[in-house]
Every structure is written in C-alpha cells, then in structure tokens.
XYZ file of C-alpha atoms in Angstrom:
259
model
C -10.342 -94.217 5.840
C -12.641 -93.193 2.976
C -10.932 -91.998 -0.188
C -11.333 -88.341 -1.060
C -14.315 -87.506 -3.274
C -12.175 -85.067 -5.260
C -8.625 -85.908 -6.303
C -6.168 -83.190 -7.316
C -2.827 -83.729 -9.000
C -0.290 -81.502 -10.706
C 1.539 -82.756 -13.808
C 4.070 -80.071 -14.747
C 1.845 -77.066 -15.594
C -1.398 -79.044 -15.788
C -3.815 -79.283 -12.838
C -5.982 -82.416 -12.999
C -9.179 -82.480 -10.916
C -10.886 -85.873 -10.727
C -14.440 -86.534 -9.536
C -13.949 -89.637 -7.435
C -17.058 -91.686 -6.726
C -16.588 -94.322 -9.425
C -19.046 -96.759 -7.867
C -21.798 -94.161 -8.484
C -20.507 -92.919 -11.873
C -19.217 -89.906 -9.938
C -22.686 -88.732 -8.977
C -22.471 -85.544 -6.950
C -23.311 -85.221 -3.271
C -23.045 -81.957 -1.281
C -19.659 -82.725 0.281
C -18.274 -83.581 -3.152
C -19.677 -80.442 -4.778
C -18.172 -78.292 -2.036
C -14.773 -79.937 -2.441
C -14.977 -79.586 -6.226
C -15.765 -75.871 -5.987
C -12.779 -75.432 -3.659
C -10.454 -77.378 -5.985
C -11.506 -75.340 -9.010
C -11.092 -72.068 -7.095
C -7.592 -73.094 -6.027
C -6.696 -74.024 -9.614
C -8.000 -70.672 -10.838
C -5.763 -68.670 -8.511
C -2.660 -70.898 -8.520
C -0.063 -69.695 -11.070
C 1.406 -73.216 -11.150
C -1.719 -74.337 -13.025
C -1.467 -73.194 -16.629
C -4.236 -75.492 -17.846
C -6.960 -77.279 -15.873
C -8.317 -80.727 -16.777
C -11.511 -82.089 -15.170
C -12.321 -85.790 -15.423
C -14.041 -88.643 -13.632
C -12.673 -91.740 -11.952
C -13.576 -95.163 -13.289
C -15.804 -95.611 -16.310
C -17.787 -92.359 -16.202
C -17.351 -88.593 -16.133
C -20.327 -87.547 -13.988
C -23.886 -88.853 -13.893
C -25.297 -85.718 -12.237
C -26.589 -85.295 -8.723
C -26.914 -88.336 -6.493
C -30.573 -88.441 -5.541
C -29.888 -91.325 -3.147
C -27.165 -89.504 -1.251
C -27.573 -88.472 2.387
C -28.717 -84.908 2.959
C -28.010 -82.868 6.054
C -31.301 -81.825 7.699
C -32.053 -78.111 7.400
C -33.259 -76.054 10.328
C -35.767 -73.376 9.360
C -35.223 -70.120 11.232
C -35.236 -66.354 10.749
C -31.534 -66.191 9.911
C -31.359 -68.964 7.316
C -34.902 -68.926 5.962
C -36.885 -71.847 4.623
C -35.556 -74.925 2.852
C -35.947 -73.025 -0.434
C -33.637 -70.183 0.617
C -31.118 -72.549 2.150
C -31.167 -74.848 -0.856
C -30.601 -71.906 -3.187
C -27.669 -70.588 -1.140
C -26.046 -74.027 -0.970
C -26.425 -74.778 -4.685
C -25.311 -71.280 -5.672
C -22.058 -71.861 -3.824
C -21.510 -75.240 -5.485
C -22.081 -73.933 -9.023
C -19.285 -71.395 -8.639
C -17.169 -74.264 -9.980
C -18.853 -73.870 -13.382
C -18.419 -70.108 -13.381
C -14.732 -70.408 -12.591
C -14.094 -73.113 -15.189
C -15.659 -70.792 -17.752
C -14.113 -67.522 -16.561
C -10.697 -68.379 -15.111
C -7.947 -66.819 -17.267
C -6.507 -70.145 -18.390
C -7.704 -72.961 -20.683
C -9.909 -75.669 -19.193
C -10.545 -79.133 -20.619
C -13.239 -81.667 -19.748
C -11.733 -85.133 -20.281
C -14.973 -87.061 -20.755
C -14.071 -90.689 -20.131
C -17.593 -92.122 -20.186
C -21.234 -91.194 -19.546
C -22.061 -87.610 -18.620
C -25.512 -86.489 -17.537
C -27.345 -83.910 -15.466
C -25.061 -81.545 -13.587
C -22.158 -83.259 -15.341
C -23.149 -81.675 -18.663
C -22.939 -78.288 -16.949
C -19.414 -79.018 -15.748
C -18.387 -80.284 -19.187
C -20.012 -77.307 -20.892
C -18.204 -74.895 -18.571
C -14.846 -76.043 -19.921
C -13.308 -74.486 -23.007
C -12.690 -77.861 -24.654
C -14.259 -81.303 -24.321
C -12.128 -84.325 -25.245
C -14.139 -87.543 -25.139
C -13.538 -91.257 -25.377
C -15.479 -93.561 -27.673
C -17.410 -94.799 -24.612
C -18.685 -91.317 -23.746
C -22.400 -90.616 -23.937
C -24.329 -87.377 -23.357
C -27.683 -87.046 -21.636
C -29.352 -83.964 -20.177
C -31.484 -86.164 -17.837
C -33.146 -83.264 -16.011
C -36.571 -84.163 -17.410
C -36.268 -87.580 -15.772
C -36.289 -86.052 -12.303
C -38.602 -83.118 -13.039
C -35.767 -80.591 -12.802
C -34.930 -77.540 -14.914
C -31.120 -77.758 -15.084
C -28.177 -76.525 -13.041
C -24.398 -75.960 -13.064
C -24.909 -73.529 -15.946
C -26.052 -76.288 -18.280
C -28.841 -74.371 -20.044
C -26.602 -71.311 -20.511
C -23.540 -73.173 -21.774
C -25.288 -75.468 -24.205
C -27.392 -72.688 -25.687
C -24.184 -70.813 -26.466
C -22.203 -73.846 -27.618
C -24.863 -75.335 -29.895
C -27.455 -72.610 -30.424
C -30.912 -72.273 -28.942
C -32.705 -74.778 -31.214
C -30.202 -77.574 -30.592
C -30.117 -76.871 -26.862
C -33.897 -77.033 -26.597
C -33.859 -80.347 -28.434
C -31.347 -81.744 -25.952
C -33.233 -80.577 -22.867
C -36.849 -81.156 -23.898
C -36.443 -84.477 -25.686
C -33.840 -85.836 -23.254
C -32.367 -88.360 -25.688
C -29.097 -90.119 -24.917
C -26.461 -89.356 -27.540
C -23.516 -91.630 -28.335
C -19.930 -90.445 -28.617
C -19.707 -90.327 -32.417
C -22.957 -88.394 -32.809
C -22.039 -86.031 -29.959
C -18.739 -85.304 -31.677
C -20.454 -84.756 -35.023
C -22.920 -82.336 -33.419
C -20.185 -80.290 -31.770
C -20.877 -81.428 -28.228
C -17.422 -82.993 -27.963
C -14.425 -81.138 -29.390
C -12.284 -84.223 -30.025
C -13.066 -87.941 -29.971
C -10.376 -90.490 -29.104
C -10.096 -94.210 -28.524
C -10.509 -94.924 -24.822
C -6.933 -96.129 -24.473
C -5.635 -92.879 -25.985
C -7.880 -90.370 -24.216
C -5.678 -89.501 -21.244
C -2.409 -89.413 -23.168
C -3.721 -87.224 -25.981
C -5.609 -84.947 -23.588
C -2.485 -84.453 -21.486
C -0.415 -83.713 -24.581
C -2.820 -80.942 -25.541
C -3.097 -79.688 -21.961
C 0.675 -79.575 -21.569
C 1.050 -77.660 -24.826
C -1.462 -75.111 -23.539
C 0.217 -74.898 -20.125
C 3.607 -74.366 -21.806
C 2.204 -71.833 -24.275
C 1.763 -68.051 -24.046
C -0.278 -67.817 -20.872
C -0.975 -64.090 -21.142
C -2.241 -64.643 -24.698
C -4.587 -67.376 -23.444
C -5.772 -65.042 -20.656
C -6.790 -62.257 -23.019
C -7.931 -64.590 -25.791
C -10.346 -66.285 -23.382
C -11.565 -62.889 -22.181
C -12.293 -61.919 -25.799
C -14.108 -65.184 -26.510
C -16.209 -64.962 -23.354
C -17.110 -61.367 -24.061
C -18.169 -62.282 -27.602
C -20.912 -64.491 -26.152
C -22.805 -61.644 -24.542
C -21.641 -58.272 -25.794
C -22.374 -56.175 -28.868
C -19.835 -56.141 -31.692
C -18.537 -52.616 -31.126
C -17.764 -53.326 -27.477
C -15.993 -56.545 -28.486
C -13.849 -54.615 -30.977
C -12.899 -52.131 -28.237
C -12.018 -54.949 -25.861
C -10.052 -56.828 -28.526
C -7.954 -53.744 -29.227
C -7.281 -53.228 -25.520
C -6.426 -56.894 -24.978
C -4.103 -56.938 -27.993
C -2.074 -54.188 -26.350
C -2.116 -55.900 -22.972
C -1.204 -59.351 -24.311
C 1.596 -58.197 -26.601
C 3.022 -55.931 -23.900
C 3.003 -58.881 -21.514
C 4.669 -61.119 -24.110
C 7.407 -58.536 -24.725
C 8.027 -58.033 -21.011
C 8.199 -61.788 -20.402
C 10.613 -62.178 -23.335
C 12.898 -59.457 -21.955
C 12.786 -60.931 -18.462
C 13.576 -64.383 -19.803
C 16.571 -63.092 -21.771
C 17.920 -61.311 -18.693
C 17.897 -64.588 -16.749
C 19.480 -66.679 -19.502
C-alpha cells in the first residue's frame, strides 16, 4: 500500500502537517494538493489545534509542482468549460491551503527543513513564521518553467519583503542559501539541522499553550494592517482589544470555577 502523500499528527496542542513525497523533494501533484488543502482546513476548524506546523518529509520542504506527475485527462464540455476553466477551478481549490494558513485564527509555522521552491515558497510565505535549517535554500523557480507564480507567492513575498525585494526574487530567480535568506528576512529563525524540529516544536507548543483568543485577534490585526488604511486598523484594534480581553477574563473565571 502506498504511503499517504500528506501526513497529519497531533502533539499536544500542535498540529503537524507533513508533505510526504521525499523521493521528489515533496513536489506537489493534484492528489497531494487536494489532501493538503483538506488537512489545512481541518486544522483551521479543529479547536484541538492551537498552532499548526507545516513541513516536508526527508531532506526538503517542497520543490514546487511536479511537472512529471500524472495528470487526469480533462473532458471539455458545456458544463465544465475548456482546459483553462477547469485548470483554474482545480488550482483555485488547491490554493485555499495558503489562504487558510494565512487567515486561520491561530499561529502557523513553516518548518523549512531543506530546499523550498515554486509553490513551496507560497506555502512557506502563507505561514506566520518560518523556521529553517542550515540546509534550507530558497528559490522562486517560476521563471524556469515560464510560469507567473501561484499559492499566493507573489502576494505574500511582496508583503513580507517589500515590492522591490520581491521583484528581485521573482525576476532574477536566484537561489538563496539559508544564512542569506535569514539575513534578508525570508526565514524568521535559522537553526542547526539537528535542532530544527525540537526548537520549532518548543515554540509551537508555547504558542498552542498561550492565550489563544489573544493570538486570534492579534493575527486579525496583523492581517488587516497589510491591506487597510490606518484609521480602519485603529478601529479594528480597539474592537479586538475589547474582544480579546473579555475572552481572557471569561476564560480565567471559567478556569477558576473548575479548579
């Protein structure tokens, strides 16, 4: 029996989602992308998951889409449209994983254990934090296949690094080593390979055990700050301060009642 392309495990309050095609550096095929989107959606709605960690099996995080993978033939008809319409609908469903990693009301961490390229940089960019090993590299790679970018990659990296740095990454397509990627702000933390999982899980567990309602509203504030004018952000911050502190007080009272 073939091993699952997506592995899911729960470690206390941390949900770990692993891309599992190590022989192909976890290159994505349609069945894998569908399973990944489902796993992320389940993590987003499951209260048992207080923090979500995404990583890759073997020596890489994700090398992007697998151009050699088998594709299901598409039938062109009036209901489903041409290959263009069908391809759009399929990909749009897959990339919901990036939206949810970015928008779910809980912290998300990309544990980058090796090379990341193509769609993989979109997945990594969708996460709130990126913890990388010393063997990690970063490569946009879309220019190599004549593609424009997917999984939110152009949106995330423009906001993380700024428009000039993002354009440099995408147009020049240069591979960046772990130390330089960390120095440029691509990776949040850089660890020795042997320490990556342990230190990532320590941080993830601290987040999962922390004030979850505060993280919820804090992430909402931070996401809103990316796209909204300052006055609207101030309004939302004031509202979310009331909501988060009210939640914290209610949780404290409930906890004391059960002690």
